[in-house]
Protein backbone atom coordinates (compact mmCIF):
# COMPACT_ATOMS: atom_id res chain seq x y z
CA UNK A 1 0.00 0.00 0.00
CA UNK A 2 2.81 2.42 0.87
CA UNK A 3 4.43 1.78 -2.50
CA UNK A 4 1.15 2.48 -4.29
CA UNK A 5 0.50 5.65 -2.30
CA UNK A 6 4.07 6.86 -2.81
CA UNK A 7 3.85 6.36 -6.54
CA UNK A 8 0.54 8.13 -7.05
CA UNK A 9 0.99 10.91 -4.49
CA UNK A 10 4.46 11.88 -5.76
CA UNK A 11 3.09 14.37 -8.36
CA UNK A 12 1.16 16.11 -5.57
CA UNK A 13 3.96 16.24 -3.01
CA UNK A 14 3.72 20.04 -2.70
CA UNK A 15 0.09 19.70 -1.66
CA UNK A 16 1.20 17.17 0.96
CA UNK A 17 3.93 19.52 2.16
CA UNK A 18 1.23 22.15 2.63
CA UNK A 19 -0.87 19.62 4.57
CA UNK A 20 2.08 18.88 6.87
CA UNK A 21 2.81 22.57 7.48
CA UNK A 22 -0.77 23.53 8.27
CA UNK A 23 -1.48 20.39 10.31
CA UNK A 24 1.69 21.03 12.32
CA UNK A 25 0.56 24.61 12.90
CA UNK A 26 -2.91 23.45 13.95
CA UNK A 27 -1.48 20.85 16.35
CA UNK A 28 0.88 23.38 17.97
CA UNK A 29 -2.04 25.75 18.49
CA UNK A 30 -4.10 22.98 20.09
CA UNK A 31 -1.21 22.15 22.44
CA UNK A 32 -0.70 25.80 23.36
CA UNK A 33 -4.34 26.52 24.27
CA UNK A 34 -4.41 24.54 27.59
CA UNK A 35 -1.28 26.39 28.73
CA UNK A 36 -2.99 29.74 28.11
CA UNK A 37 -6.07 28.48 29.93
CA UNK A 38 -3.92 27.51 32.94
CA UNK A 39 -2.28 30.97 32.97
CA UNK A 40 -5.69 32.69 32.98
CA UNK A 41 -6.78 30.66 36.03
CA UNK A 42 -3.51 30.74 38.01
CA UNK A 43 -2.33 34.26 37.16
CA UNK A 44 -5.60 36.01 36.35
CA UNK A 45 -8.52 34.54 38.25
CA UNK A 46 -6.56 33.50 41.35
CA UNK A 47 -4.89 36.91 41.66
CA UNK A 48 -7.89 38.96 40.48
CA UNK A 49 -5.90 40.48 37.58
CA UNK A 50 -8.69 41.39 35.13
CA UNK A 51 -6.32 43.02 32.65
CA UNK A 52 -4.26 39.83 32.40
CA UNK A 53 -7.45 37.85 31.83
CA UNK A 54 -8.52 40.11 28.94
CA UNK A 55 -5.09 40.21 27.31
CA UNK A 56 -4.56 36.47 27.56
CA UNK A 57 -8.17 35.78 26.53
CA UNK A 58 -7.83 37.85 23.34
CA UNK A 59 -4.58 36.08 22.51
CA UNK A 60 -6.23 32.72 23.23
CA UNK A 61 -9.07 33.62 20.85
CA UNK A 62 -6.58 34.56 18.11
CA UNK A 63 -4.74 31.23 18.59
CA UNK A 64 -8.07 29.36 18.37
CA UNK A 65 -9.03 31.10 15.12
CA UNK A 66 -5.58 30.38 13.70
CA UNK A 67 -5.90 26.74 14.66
CA UNK A 68 -9.29 26.48 12.93
CA UNK A 69 -8.02 28.22 9.78
CA UNK A 70 -4.91 26.02 9.59
CA UNK A 71 -7.05 22.90 10.02
CA UNK A 72 -9.45 23.94 7.24
CA UNK A 73 -6.62 24.70 4.80
CA UNK A 74 -4.88 21.38 5.62
CA UNK A 75 -8.09 19.44 5.02
CA UNK A 76 -8.70 21.25 1.71
CA UNK A 77 -5.17 20.45 0.48
CA UNK A 78 -5.49 16.82 1.59
CA UNK A 79 -8.81 16.51 -0.25
CA UNK A 80 -7.27 17.84 -3.48
CA UNK A 81 -4.34 15.42 -3.25
CA UNK A 82 -6.49 12.36 -2.43
CA UNK A 83 -9.09 13.11 -5.13
CA UNK A 84 -6.30 13.49 -7.70
CA UNK A 85 -4.82 10.18 -6.54
CA UNK A 86 -8.20 8.48 -7.02
CA UNK A 87 -8.58 9.95 -10.50
CA UNK A 88 -5.10 8.85 -11.61
CA UNK A 89 -5.46 5.40 -10.09
CA UNK A 90 -8.83 4.76 -11.74
CA UNK A 91 -7.44 5.95 -15.06
CA UNK A 92 -4.41 3.64 -14.83
CA UNK A 93 -6.50 0.62 -13.82
CA UNK A 94 -8.89 1.30 -16.70
CA UNK A 95 -6.02 1.70 -19.17
CA UNK A 96 -4.40 -1.50 -17.89
CA UNK A 97 -7.61 -3.51 -18.13
CA UNK A 98 -8.28 -2.12 -21.62
CA UNK A 99 -5.06 -3.80 -22.72
CA UNK A 100 -5.99 -7.17 -21.25
CA UNK A 101 -6.63 -10.12 -23.49
CA UNK A 102 -9.47 -12.54 -22.82
CA UNK A 103 -7.00 -14.58 -20.76
CA UNK A 104 -6.36 -11.79 -18.22
CA UNK A 105 -10.02 -10.76 -18.03
CA UNK A 106 -10.98 -14.38 -17.28
CA UNK A 107 -8.23 -14.58 -14.67
CA UNK A 108 -9.75 -11.79 -12.55
CA UNK A 109 -13.37 -11.84 -13.67
CA UNK A 110 -15.27 -8.83 -15.01
CA UNK A 111 -17.13 -8.24 -11.72
CA UNK A 112 -13.91 -8.22 -9.70
CA UNK A 113 -12.23 -5.81 -12.12
CA UNK A 114 -15.16 -3.41 -11.77
CA UNK A 115 -14.96 -3.63 -7.96
CA UNK A 116 -11.22 -3.02 -8.00
CA UNK A 117 -11.64 0.13 -10.07
CA UNK A 118 -14.47 1.53 -7.93
CA UNK A 119 -14.72 0.35 -4.32
CA UNK A 120 -11.04 -0.59 -3.91
CA UNK A 121 -9.83 2.71 -5.35
CA UNK A 122 -12.24 4.51 -3.03
CA UNK A 123 -10.70 2.75 -0.01
CA UNK A 124 -7.16 3.79 -1.03
CA UNK A 125 -8.38 7.32 -1.73
CA UNK A 126 -9.96 7.50 1.73
CA UNK A 127 -6.81 6.32 3.49
CA UNK A 128 -4.83 8.98 1.59
CA UNK A 129 -7.28 11.64 2.73
CA UNK A 130 -7.48 10.67 6.38
CA UNK A 131 -3.86 9.57 6.59
CA UNK A 132 -2.49 12.90 5.44
CA UNK A 133 -4.53 14.66 8.15
CA UNK A 134 -5.09 12.31 11.09
CA UNK A 135 -1.80 10.48 10.70
CA UNK A 136 0.04 13.79 11.09
CA UNK A 137 -2.12 15.22 13.86
CA UNK A 138 -2.35 12.14 16.12
CA UNK A 139 1.40 11.66 16.83
CA UNK A 140 1.86 15.41 17.31
CA UNK A 141 -0.97 15.52 19.84
CA UNK A 142 0.18 12.35 21.61
CA UNK A 143 3.89 13.21 21.86
CA UNK A 144 3.37 16.94 22.27
CA UNK A 145 0.66 16.32 24.87
CA UNK A 146 2.99 14.12 26.92
CA UNK A 147 5.72 16.79 26.89
CA UNK A 148 3.34 19.59 27.82
CA UNK A 149 1.66 17.45 30.51
CA UNK A 150 5.03 16.70 32.12
CA UNK A 151 5.77 20.42 32.17
CA UNK A 152 2.59 20.96 34.16
CA UNK A 153 2.97 18.13 36.70
CA UNK A 154 5.52 15.30 36.65
CA UNK A 155 4.05 13.55 39.67
CA UNK A 156 0.88 12.55 37.76
CA UNK A 157 2.73 11.25 34.70
CA UNK A 158 2.35 7.62 35.87
CA UNK A 159 -1.35 7.85 35.02
CA UNK A 160 -0.45 8.54 31.37
CA UNK A 161 2.07 5.67 31.49
CA UNK A 162 -0.75 3.29 32.41
CA UNK A 163 -3.67 4.62 30.33
CA UNK A 164 -1.97 5.04 26.94
CA UNK A 165 -0.44 1.50 26.72
CA UNK A 166 -3.76 -0.08 27.78
CA UNK A 167 -5.59 1.86 25.05
CA UNK A 168 -2.99 0.84 22.44
CA UNK A 169 -3.20 -2.84 23.38
CA UNK A 170 -7.00 -2.88 23.16
CA UNK A 171 -6.95 -1.15 19.77
CA UNK A 172 -4.28 -3.46 18.30
CA UNK A 173 -6.05 -6.63 19.48
CA UNK A 174 -9.30 -5.55 17.83
CA UNK A 175 -7.61 -4.42 14.60
CA UNK A 176 -5.58 -7.64 14.26
CA UNK A 177 -8.84 -9.59 14.12
CA UNK A 178 -10.33 -7.25 11.52
CA UNK A 179 -7.63 -7.67 8.84
CA UNK A 180 -8.73 -11.12 7.54
CA UNK A 181 -12.36 -10.07 7.77
CA UNK A 182 -11.77 -7.07 5.48
CA UNK A 183 -10.11 -9.34 2.91
CA UNK A 184 -13.07 -11.72 3.08
CA UNK A 185 -15.50 -8.79 2.80
CA UNK A 186 -13.94 -7.64 -0.49
CA UNK A 187 -14.24 -11.16 -1.89
CA UNK A 188 -17.91 -11.23 -0.89
CA UNK A 189 -18.38 -7.88 -2.64
CA UNK A 190 -16.81 -9.36 -5.78
CA UNK A 191 -19.29 -12.23 -5.62
CA UNK A 192 -22.24 -9.84 -5.30
CA UNK A 193 -21.10 -7.87 -8.34
CA UNK A 194 -20.45 -11.01 -10.38
CA UNK A 195 -23.86 -12.55 -9.65
CA UNK A 196 -25.68 -9.26 -10.23
CA UNK A 197 -23.88 -8.77 -13.54
CA UNK A 198 -24.67 -12.32 -14.68
CA UNK A 199 -28.33 -11.98 -13.79
CA UNK A 200 -28.73 -8.64 -15.54
CA UNK A 201 -26.93 -9.88 -18.66
CA UNK A 202 -28.84 -13.16 -18.75
CA UNK A 203 -32.23 -11.87 -17.63
CA UNK A 204 -33.95 -13.31 -20.72
CA UNK A 205 -32.50 -16.76 -20.10
CA UNK A 206 -33.48 -16.60 -16.43
CA UNK A 207 -37.08 -15.78 -17.33
CA UNK A 208 -37.24 -18.22 -20.23
CA UNK A 209 -36.27 -21.14 -17.98
CA UNK A 210 -38.32 -19.86 -15.02
CA UNK A 211 -35.25 -19.63 -12.78
CA UNK A 212 -36.23 -16.43 -10.99
CA UNK A 213 -36.62 -18.19 -7.63
CA UNK A 214 -33.31 -20.06 -8.01
CA UNK A 215 -31.42 -16.91 -8.98
CA UNK A 216 -33.05 -14.98 -6.14
CA UNK A 217 -31.89 -17.67 -3.72
CA UNK A 218 -28.39 -17.54 -5.21
CA UNK A 219 -28.22 -13.77 -4.80
CA UNK A 220 -29.74 -14.01 -1.31
CA UNK A 221 -27.03 -16.45 -0.26
CA UNK A 222 -24.24 -14.20 -1.57
CA UNK A 223 -25.90 -11.24 0.12
CA UNK A 224 -26.19 -13.16 3.39
CA UNK A 225 -22.51 -14.14 3.25
CA UNK A 226 -21.63 -10.48 2.86
CA UNK A 227 -24.00 -9.56 5.70
CA UNK A 228 -22.40 -12.08 8.07
CA UNK A 229 -18.90 -10.83 7.29
CA UNK A 230 -19.98 -7.21 7.57
CA UNK A 231 -21.67 -7.93 10.89
CA UNK A 232 -18.47 -9.43 12.28
CA UNK A 233 -16.52 -6.36 11.16
CA UNK A 234 -19.14 -4.06 12.66
CA UNK A 235 -19.16 -5.98 15.94
CA UNK A 236 -15.42 -5.48 16.30
CA UNK A 237 -15.62 -1.90 15.05
CA UNK A 238 -18.14 -0.83 17.66
CA UNK A 239 -16.02 -2.30 20.46
CA UNK A 240 -13.11 0.06 19.98
CA UNK A 241 -14.91 3.32 20.75
CA UNK A 242 -16.70 2.26 23.95
CA UNK A 243 -13.46 0.62 25.09
CA UNK A 244 -11.48 3.76 24.30
CA UNK A 245 -14.00 6.00 26.04
CA UNK A 246 -13.99 3.77 29.12
CA UNK A 247 -10.18 3.91 29.31
CA UNK A 248 -10.17 7.68 28.68
CA UNK A 249 -12.81 8.37 31.34
CA UNK A 250 -11.07 6.08 33.83
CA UNK A 251 -7.81 7.93 33.18
CA UNK A 252 -9.53 11.29 33.67
CA UNK A 253 -11.09 10.06 36.90
CA UNK A 254 -7.64 9.04 38.12
CA UNK A 255 -6.24 12.47 37.20
CA UNK A 256 -9.03 14.26 39.09
CA UNK A 257 -8.72 11.95 42.09
CA UNK A 258 -4.96 12.06 42.54
CA UNK A 259 -4.64 15.61 41.21
CA UNK A 260 -7.22 16.78 43.75
CA UNK A 261 -5.13 15.30 46.54
CA UNK A 262 -2.07 17.22 45.29
CA UNK A 263 -4.03 20.48 44.94
CA UNK A 264 -5.24 20.10 48.51
CA UNK A 265 -1.64 19.52 49.64
CA UNK A 266 -0.53 22.63 47.73
CA UNK A 267 1.76 20.73 45.36
CA UNK A 268 -0.19 21.64 42.19
CA UNK A 269 -2.16 24.74 41.20
CA UNK A 270 -5.75 24.41 40.01
CA UNK A 271 -4.96 25.85 36.57
CA UNK A 272 -2.07 23.44 36.08
CA UNK A 273 -4.31 20.51 37.02
CA UNK A 274 -6.97 21.58 34.51
CA UNK A 275 -4.28 21.99 31.84
CA UNK A 276 -2.92 18.54 32.71
CA UNK A 277 -6.41 17.10 32.25
CA UNK A 278 -6.73 18.76 28.85
CA UNK A 279 -3.35 17.40 27.78
CA UNK A 280 -4.36 13.92 28.91
CA UNK A 281 -7.49 14.30 26.79
CA UNK A 282 -5.39 15.37 23.80
CA UNK A 283 -2.98 12.45 24.32
CA UNK A 284 -5.79 9.92 24.50
CA UNK A 285 -7.53 11.62 21.57
CA UNK A 286 -4.35 11.32 19.52
CA UNK A 287 -4.03 7.65 20.41
CA UNK A 288 -7.72 7.09 19.60
CA UNK A 289 -7.27 8.92 16.28
CA UNK A 290 -4.30 6.69 15.48
CA UNK A 291 -6.41 3.65 16.41
CA UNK A 292 -9.12 4.81 14.03
CA UNK A 293 -6.49 5.07 11.31
CA UNK A 294 -5.25 1.59 12.13
CA UNK A 295 -8.81 0.33 11.64
CA UNK A 296 -8.94 1.86 8.18
CA UNK A 297 -5.47 0.72 7.15
CA UNK A 298 -6.22 -3.04 6.90
CA UNK A 299 -9.11 -2.57 4.48
CA UNK A 300 -7.15 -0.05 2.44
CA UNK A 301 -4.17 -2.43 2.43
CA UNK A 302 -6.35 -5.24 1.07
CA UNK A 303 -7.74 -2.90 -1.59
CA UNK A 304 -4.26 -1.67 -2.53
CA UNK A 305 -3.11 -5.28 -2.83
CA UNK A 306 -6.00 -6.06 -5.19
CA UNK A 307 -5.34 -2.95 -7.29
CA UNK A 308 -1.61 -3.70 -7.46
CA UNK A 309 -2.40 -7.24 -8.63
CA UNK A 310 -4.13 -5.72 -11.67
CA UNK A 311 -1.47 -3.09 -12.35
CA UNK A 312 1.39 -5.59 -12.07
CA UNK A 313 0.00 -7.98 -14.65
CA UNK A 314 2.03 -8.03 -17.85
CA UNK A 315 -0.61 -8.42 -20.59
CA UNK A 316 -0.02 -11.45 -22.76
CA UNK A 317 -0.69 -9.20 -25.75
CA UNK A 318 1.80 -6.36 -26.04
CA UNK A 319 3.09 -4.17 -28.83
CA UNK A 320 6.68 -4.86 -29.96
CA UNK A 321 9.39 -2.32 -29.17
CA UNK A 322 9.94 -1.53 -32.87
CA UNK A 323 6.61 -2.34 -34.51
CA UNK A 324 6.01 -2.77 -38.23
CA UNK A 325 3.45 -0.37 -39.68
CA UNK A 326 3.31 -1.36 -43.37
CA UNK A 327 2.14 -4.45 -45.24
CA UNK A 328 4.20 -5.93 -48.12
CA UNK A 329 1.15 -7.83 -49.43
CA UNK A 330 -1.99 -6.01 -48.15
CA UNK A 331 -5.10 -8.13 -47.64
CA UNK A 332 -3.44 -11.54 -47.39
CA UNK A 333 -3.85 -13.86 -44.40
CA UNK A 334 -1.56 -16.78 -43.68
CA UNK A 335 -1.52 -19.31 -40.87
CA UNK A 336 1.79 -21.15 -40.74
CA UNK A 337 1.73 -24.36 -38.66
CA UNK A 338 -0.44 -22.67 -36.03
CA UNK A 339 -1.11 -24.35 -32.69
CA UNK A 340 -3.12 -22.81 -29.89
CA UNK A 341 -3.81 -24.18 -26.41
CA UNK A 342 -5.92 -22.41 -23.80
CA UNK A 343 -4.25 -21.97 -20.39
CA UNK A 344 -4.79 -25.07 -18.27
CA UNK A 345 -6.07 -27.16 -21.20
CA UNK A 346 -4.54 -30.58 -21.86
CA UNK A 347 -5.11 -30.60 -25.59
CA UNK A 348 -4.74 -27.79 -28.14
CA UNK A 349 -7.88 -26.29 -29.62
CA UNK A 350 -5.95 -25.76 -32.88
CA UNK A 351 -3.32 -28.27 -33.92
CA UNK A 352 -0.73 -27.44 -36.67
CA UNK A 353 -3.14 -25.53 -38.93
CA UNK A 354 -1.72 -24.00 -42.13
CA UNK A 355 -3.45 -22.15 -44.99
CA UNK A 356 -3.21 -18.93 -47.00
CA UNK A 357 -5.89 -16.49 -48.12
CA UNK A 358 -5.08 -14.17 -51.02
CA UNK A 359 -6.20 -10.56 -51.18
CA UNK A 360 -9.84 -10.19 -52.24
CA UNK A 361 -10.69 -13.84 -51.65
CA UNK A 362 -13.67 -15.05 -49.64
CA UNK A 363 -12.74 -18.00 -47.46
CA UNK A 364 -15.16 -19.75 -45.12
CA UNK A 365 -14.39 -21.83 -42.04
CA UNK A 366 -16.78 -24.62 -41.08
CA UNK A 367 -16.75 -27.42 -38.56
CA UNK A 368 -18.60 -28.89 -35.63
CA UNK A 369 -19.09 -27.04 -32.35
CA UNK A 370 -15.78 -26.80 -30.49
CA UNK A 371 -13.70 -27.44 -33.58
CA UNK A 372 -11.79 -24.14 -33.07
CA UNK A 373 -13.42 -21.89 -35.68
CA UNK A 374 -13.84 -18.80 -33.49
CA UNK A 375 -10.41 -19.32 -31.93
CA UNK A 376 -8.86 -19.39 -35.39
CA UNK A 377 -10.60 -16.14 -36.30
CA UNK A 378 -9.51 -14.49 -33.03
CA UNK A 379 -5.86 -15.17 -33.82
CA UNK A 380 -5.87 -12.71 -36.73
CA UNK A 381 -6.68 -9.53 -34.70
CA UNK A 382 -4.56 -10.87 -31.79
CA UNK A 383 -7.44 -11.23 -29.39
CA UNK A 384 -5.29 -14.20 -28.37
CA UNK A 385 -1.76 -15.13 -29.43
CA UNK A 386 -0.67 -18.42 -30.92
CA UNK A 387 1.22 -20.86 -28.72
CA UNK A 388 3.00 -22.28 -31.76
CA UNK A 389 3.56 -21.25 -35.38
CA UNK A 390 2.74 -17.82 -36.81
CA UNK A 391 -0.20 -15.78 -38.11
CA UNK A 392 0.68 -13.32 -40.86
CA UNK A 393 -1.43 -10.41 -42.07
CA UNK A 394 -0.32 -8.66 -45.24
CA UNK A 395 2.88 -10.71 -45.16
CA UNK A 396 3.86 -9.66 -41.58
CA UNK A 397 3.61 -11.69 -38.38
CA UNK A 398 0.78 -10.05 -36.41
CA UNK A 399 2.99 -10.06 -33.29
CA UNK A 400 5.39 -7.68 -35.06
CA UNK A 401 2.72 -5.18 -36.15
CA UNK A 402 1.74 -2.06 -34.25
CA UNK A 403 -1.74 -2.29 -32.78
CA UNK A 404 -2.85 0.70 -34.84
CA UNK A 405 -1.69 -0.86 -38.10
CA UNK A 406 -3.11 -4.29 -37.22
CA UNK A 407 -6.52 -3.19 -36.08
CA UNK A 408 -6.73 -0.45 -38.71
CA UNK A 409 -6.54 -3.11 -41.43
CA UNK A 410 -9.33 -5.24 -39.96
CA UNK A 411 -13.09 -5.07 -39.70
CA UNK A 412 -14.37 -7.51 -37.07
CA UNK A 413 -17.92 -8.70 -36.51
CA UNK A 414 -17.79 -10.89 -33.38
CA UNK A 415 -19.99 -13.87 -32.67
CA UNK A 416 -21.97 -11.80 -30.17
CA UNK A 417 -22.29 -8.32 -31.68
CA UNK A 418 -22.35 -5.59 -29.06
CA UNK A 419 -23.93 -2.16 -29.45
CA UNK A 420 -23.27 0.78 -27.14
CA UNK A 421 -25.82 3.10 -25.59
CA UNK A 422 -26.34 6.00 -27.99
CA UNK A 423 -27.74 6.29 -31.48
CA UNK A 424 -27.53 4.20 -34.63
CA UNK A 425 -25.17 6.79 -36.09
CA UNK A 426 -22.86 6.92 -33.05
CA UNK A 427 -22.59 3.12 -33.02
CA UNK A 428 -21.78 2.87 -36.70
CA UNK A 429 -19.25 5.71 -36.56
CA UNK A 430 -17.23 3.69 -34.11
CA UNK A 431 -15.96 2.10 -37.30
CA UNK A 432 -14.93 5.48 -38.74
CA UNK A 433 -15.59 8.77 -36.93
CA UNK A 434 -15.32 11.00 -40.00
CA UNK A 435 -17.83 9.03 -42.08
CA UNK A 436 -20.52 11.13 -43.76
CA UNK A 437 -24.22 10.32 -43.51
CA UNK A 438 -24.20 9.08 -47.11
CA UNK A 439 -21.37 6.66 -46.33
CA UNK A 440 -23.21 5.42 -43.24
CA UNK A 441 -26.37 4.79 -45.26
CA UNK A 442 -24.32 3.02 -47.95
CA UNK A 443 -22.85 0.69 -45.31
CA UNK A 444 -26.35 0.05 -43.95
CA UNK A 445 -27.58 -0.75 -47.46
CA UNK A 446 -24.80 -3.32 -47.93
CA UNK A 447 -25.67 -4.85 -44.54
CA UNK A 448 -29.40 -4.93 -45.47
CA UNK A 449 -30.18 -2.64 -42.55
CA UNK A 450 -31.25 0.61 -44.21
CA UNK A 451 -34.97 -0.21 -44.21
CA UNK A 452 -35.34 -1.09 -40.54
CA UNK A 453 -33.12 1.88 -39.49
CA UNK A 454 -35.49 4.23 -41.35
CA UNK A 455 -38.40 2.62 -39.50
CA UNK A 456 -36.61 3.15 -36.19
CA UNK A 457 -36.24 6.87 -36.95
CA UNK A 458 -33.00 7.17 -38.93
CA UNK A 459 -29.43 7.56 -37.76
CA UNK A 460 -30.56 9.44 -34.63
CA UNK A 461 -32.69 6.50 -33.43
CA UNK A 462 -31.77 5.55 -29.88
CA UNK A 463 -29.92 2.32 -29.12
CA UNK A 464 -29.91 1.01 -25.54
CA UNK A 465 -26.84 -0.50 -23.92
CA UNK A 466 -26.04 -3.82 -25.56
CA UNK A 467 -28.61 -3.11 -28.26
CA UNK A 468 -31.39 -4.71 -26.24
CA UNK A 469 -34.06 -2.59 -27.93
CA UNK A 470 -33.41 -4.19 -31.33
CA UNK A 471 -33.62 -7.83 -32.43
CA UNK A 472 -30.69 -10.22 -32.75
CA UNK A 473 -30.77 -10.03 -36.54
CA UNK A 474 -30.84 -6.22 -36.45
CA UNK A 475 -27.86 -6.18 -34.07
CA UNK A 476 -25.92 -8.42 -36.45
CA UNK A 477 -26.67 -6.20 -39.45
CA UNK A 478 -25.70 -3.04 -37.54
CA UNK A 479 -22.44 -4.71 -36.47
CA UNK A 480 -21.72 -5.72 -40.09
CA UNK A 481 -22.47 -2.16 -41.26
CA UNK A 482 -20.07 -0.82 -38.62
CA UNK A 483 -17.30 -3.10 -39.89
CA UNK A 484 -18.01 -2.27 -43.55
CA UNK A 485 -17.92 1.48 -42.79
CA UNK A 486 -14.38 1.01 -41.53
CA UNK A 487 -13.18 0.24 -45.10
CA UNK A 488 -10.92 -2.58 -43.94
CA UNK A 489 -8.50 -4.59 -46.04
CA UNK A 490 -9.72 -7.74 -44.28
CA UNK A 491 -13.26 -8.42 -43.02
CA UNK A 492 -13.62 -11.03 -40.29
CA UNK A 493 -17.15 -12.40 -39.85
CA UNK A 494 -17.65 -14.77 -36.94
CA UNK A 495 -20.96 -16.56 -37.52
CA UNK A 496 -22.42 -13.14 -38.28
CA UNK A 497 -25.44 -14.39 -40.29
CA UNK A 498 -26.82 -16.85 -37.72
CA UNK A 499 -29.78 -14.66 -36.69
CA UNK A 500 -30.80 -13.83 -40.28
CA UNK A 501 -33.40 -15.60 -42.34
CA UNK A 502 -32.18 -17.38 -45.46
CA UNK A 503 -33.36 -14.66 -47.87
CA UNK A 504 -31.73 -11.79 -45.94
CA UNK A 505 -28.60 -13.91 -45.52
CA UNK A 506 -28.38 -14.43 -49.28
CA UNK A 507 -28.97 -10.74 -50.09
CA UNK A 508 -26.40 -9.60 -47.53
CA UNK A 509 -23.72 -11.99 -48.79
CA UNK A 510 -24.39 -11.00 -52.38
CA UNK A 511 -24.06 -7.30 -51.46
CA UNK A 512 -20.82 -7.92 -49.57
CA UNK A 513 -19.26 -9.93 -52.39
CA UNK A 514 -20.42 -7.43 -55.03
CA UNK A 515 -19.74 -4.11 -53.24
CA UNK A 516 -16.47 -5.15 -51.58
CA UNK A 517 -14.66 -7.30 -54.16
CA UNK A 518 -11.24 -6.00 -53.11
CA UNK A 519 -11.77 -6.83 -49.41
CA UNK A 520 -10.53 -10.18 -48.11
CA UNK A 521 -13.31 -11.95 -46.25
CA UNK A 522 -12.75 -14.68 -43.66
CA UNK A 523 -16.12 -16.09 -42.64
CA UNK A 524 -16.97 -18.50 -39.84
CA UNK A 525 -20.32 -20.11 -40.54
CA UNK A 526 -22.61 -22.80 -39.21
CA UNK A 527 -24.94 -23.02 -42.21
CA UNK A 528 -23.56 -24.66 -45.34
CA UNK A 529 -25.82 -22.44 -47.48
CA UNK A 530 -23.84 -19.44 -46.24
CA UNK A 531 -20.53 -20.71 -47.65
CA UNK A 532 -21.45 -22.39 -50.94
CA UNK A 533 -20.25 -19.42 -53.02
CA UNK A 534 -16.95 -18.92 -51.12
CA UNK A 535 -13.69 -19.11 -53.08
CA UNK A 536 -12.49 -21.75 -50.63
CA UNK A 537 -13.86 -23.55 -47.60
CA UNK A 538 -11.69 -24.70 -44.69
CA UNK A 539 -13.00 -27.71 -42.76
CA UNK A 540 -11.93 -28.03 -39.11
CA UNK A 541 -12.38 -31.16 -37.05
CA UNK A 542 -11.05 -31.38 -33.46
CA UNK A 543 -8.70 -28.48 -34.10
CA UNK A 544 -7.18 -29.94 -37.26
CA UNK A 545 -7.59 -28.75 -40.83
CA UNK A 546 -9.06 -31.79 -42.57
CA UNK A 547 -10.17 -30.25 -45.85
CA UNK A 548 -9.73 -27.27 -48.19
CA UNK A 549 -11.68 -26.66 -51.38
CA UNK A 550 -14.88 -25.35 -52.92
CA UNK A 551 -18.33 -26.53 -51.92
CA UNK A 552 -18.60 -29.06 -54.77
CA UNK A 553 -15.04 -30.32 -54.34
CA UNK A 554 -15.52 -30.95 -50.63
CA UNK A 555 -18.87 -32.67 -51.16
CA UNK A 556 -17.14 -35.07 -53.50
CA UNK A 557 -13.94 -35.65 -51.51
CA UNK A 558 -14.32 -34.75 -47.82
CA UNK A 559 -16.29 -37.00 -45.47
CA UNK A 560 -16.46 -34.46 -42.60
CA UNK A 561 -17.86 -31.70 -44.83
CA UNK A 562 -20.29 -34.09 -46.47
CA UNK A 563 -21.65 -35.15 -43.08
CA UNK A 564 -22.14 -31.52 -42.05
CA UNK A 565 -23.95 -30.70 -45.30
CA UNK A 566 -26.13 -33.83 -45.24
CA UNK A 567 -27.11 -33.27 -41.59
CA UNK A 568 -28.36 -29.77 -42.40
CA UNK A 569 -30.25 -30.95 -45.47
CA UNK A 570 -31.86 -33.71 -43.36
CA UNK A 571 -32.91 -31.22 -40.71
CA UNK A 572 -34.17 -28.63 -43.19
CA UNK A 573 -36.23 -31.04 -45.31
CA UNK A 574 -39.08 -31.61 -42.81
CA UNK A 575 -39.23 -27.89 -42.11
CA UNK A 576 -39.55 -27.12 -45.79
CA UNK A 577 -42.37 -29.64 -46.09
CA UNK A 578 -44.25 -28.09 -43.20
CA UNK A 579 -43.73 -24.61 -44.58
CA UNK A 580 -45.21 -25.65 -47.91
Phi, psi and omega in degrees: 000318180297322179295319180294315179296318180299321181292317187269345176266350182303317179296343184245030184296329180291327173296320180291325175299318177298320177300313181300315182298311184286326176292322177296317178297316180297318180294318178299319179297318179297323179287333183279333185299316178299326178297316178297320179298319178296320179296320179299317182288311187284323185256344180254298184293313183297325182262356180071026181271091183295320180300318178297322179298314181294315181297312181292325179296316178297318179296321178297321178295318179297318178297320180297314179297320178296321178296318179296313181298316179297321179295320179296314180297317179299317179295320179297316179295319179296322179296317179298316182294316183290322177295321177295320176301313179300317179299312182294321182293316178298319180297317181291321177296317179298315180297319180297313182293327179298334179268002180287145169274178179300331181296313182289322179297318178294327181299317181268323187093138183298318180298319180293321179296322177295317179298318182295328182269000179238282184297316182294318177297323179297321179296317179293322179297320180292319180293328176293322180291306183287326181295321182286349177251297182296320185293338175273317185291317187299313178292327178296317180292318182293307182290313180297323179296320179296316180297313182293324179294319179295329178291333180277316182199109181287328186296335180265004185295336180298333179295318177296319181297339177266313186293315184296311179300321179298316179298318179297316181298314179301314181297315183293322178298315181295315183295321181299331178278343182275337185302305180296330179293322178296320179296317178296323181296319180295323177295321177295322178295321175303315182296318178301312181297319182296313182294317179299317181295317179297317183290323178291320180291321184256031184301325181292320178294318180301315181287323182296324181260014176051053181251019182302315182294321180294316180291324175297318179295322179296315179293321181298321179295315178297322179293321179294319178301318179292323178297315182297314179296317179296325179293320178297318178297315180297322180297320178288322183297319183286345179288327190292323183286314174299322178297316180296318180294323178297315180295317180297314182293323177296319178297316178299319179299319178295321179297314181295318183296303184284330176293323178298322178298318181290324178297318180295327180278353179084011180278338183223139175279156181299315181298319179295322178295316178298319178296319178300319178297318179295321179293321176299318177299319179293321179297311180294324176297320177296318178295318179296321177297317177296323178296319177299319177297319180297328176295319182285329185300315182302316181293319178295324179294319177297316180296318179297323178297319180291321178293316180298325179300325178286314184291334183273351179292132173268109183304139180293337176255117179219152181282138180294160182296322180235077189289152174274139183239359181236159182242121177296322180231079185304139174091352180271150176231135179219129171251121185247100177052050186279132172232138177220131178232129177289147180305129179087351180279149180273331181238146180289146176279334172233133188231102175052058179266131179222132173193168180222137176244125179278161181300133178086352180282155171248116183238131180254152177237122180234165180160169180288169178298131181086008182284343178108018184294308181296320178301316179301315180295323182291342179289332184291311177276009180062037169293331168221158179254148179297150173262353176198147182083201183209147172247125182243134176240124182062025179089004182237136174302128185299337180285347179261351183275150171290150180301321181297316180292318182296305185285336177291338181270354188244147168238117187247130171244103185288169182299324176245093183296136182242133176246146181263156177298131182157224179241171175301316181297316181294325178291318181289326181284359168297332176290320178202112187295326186270012181293138177280167179298322179297320179293323178295316180294325177297317178297320178296322179296318178297321181277006180059038182241359185296320184295311184288333176293321176298321179293327179289337182125012177091195185293341179269006177297140184283141174240127179280168181300129182081357180071032184287349179266009173231163184283170179298319179294323178293321176299317180298317181291323176294321179294322177294317179298321178298318179290322179295319181300337181291340184058056185279162172280331180228131179249122181253119184240109184261093180051047190272003180244009189295330183267005183262148173288166187300319183293313179296321177302313182295316180296318182296315180296320179297319179294319178298312182295321185282316185277338182234058183292333183276350183272131174285133184236121175248116191240124169265129185219152174260325182272130179296326181298338180285337190245003185298330182262013178288151177296326177207150179237130177259130181252119178255141177214114182054041175082001180247145177278109186253359179190142176220130178166186176278174181302310182294320180297318182288325176299324183278333191237348188241116184295317182299313181294321181296321179294321178296314181296315182293324179295324180286323178294321180296320180288321185285332186301310178299325180294321180295321180296318179294322181294325179292000000 
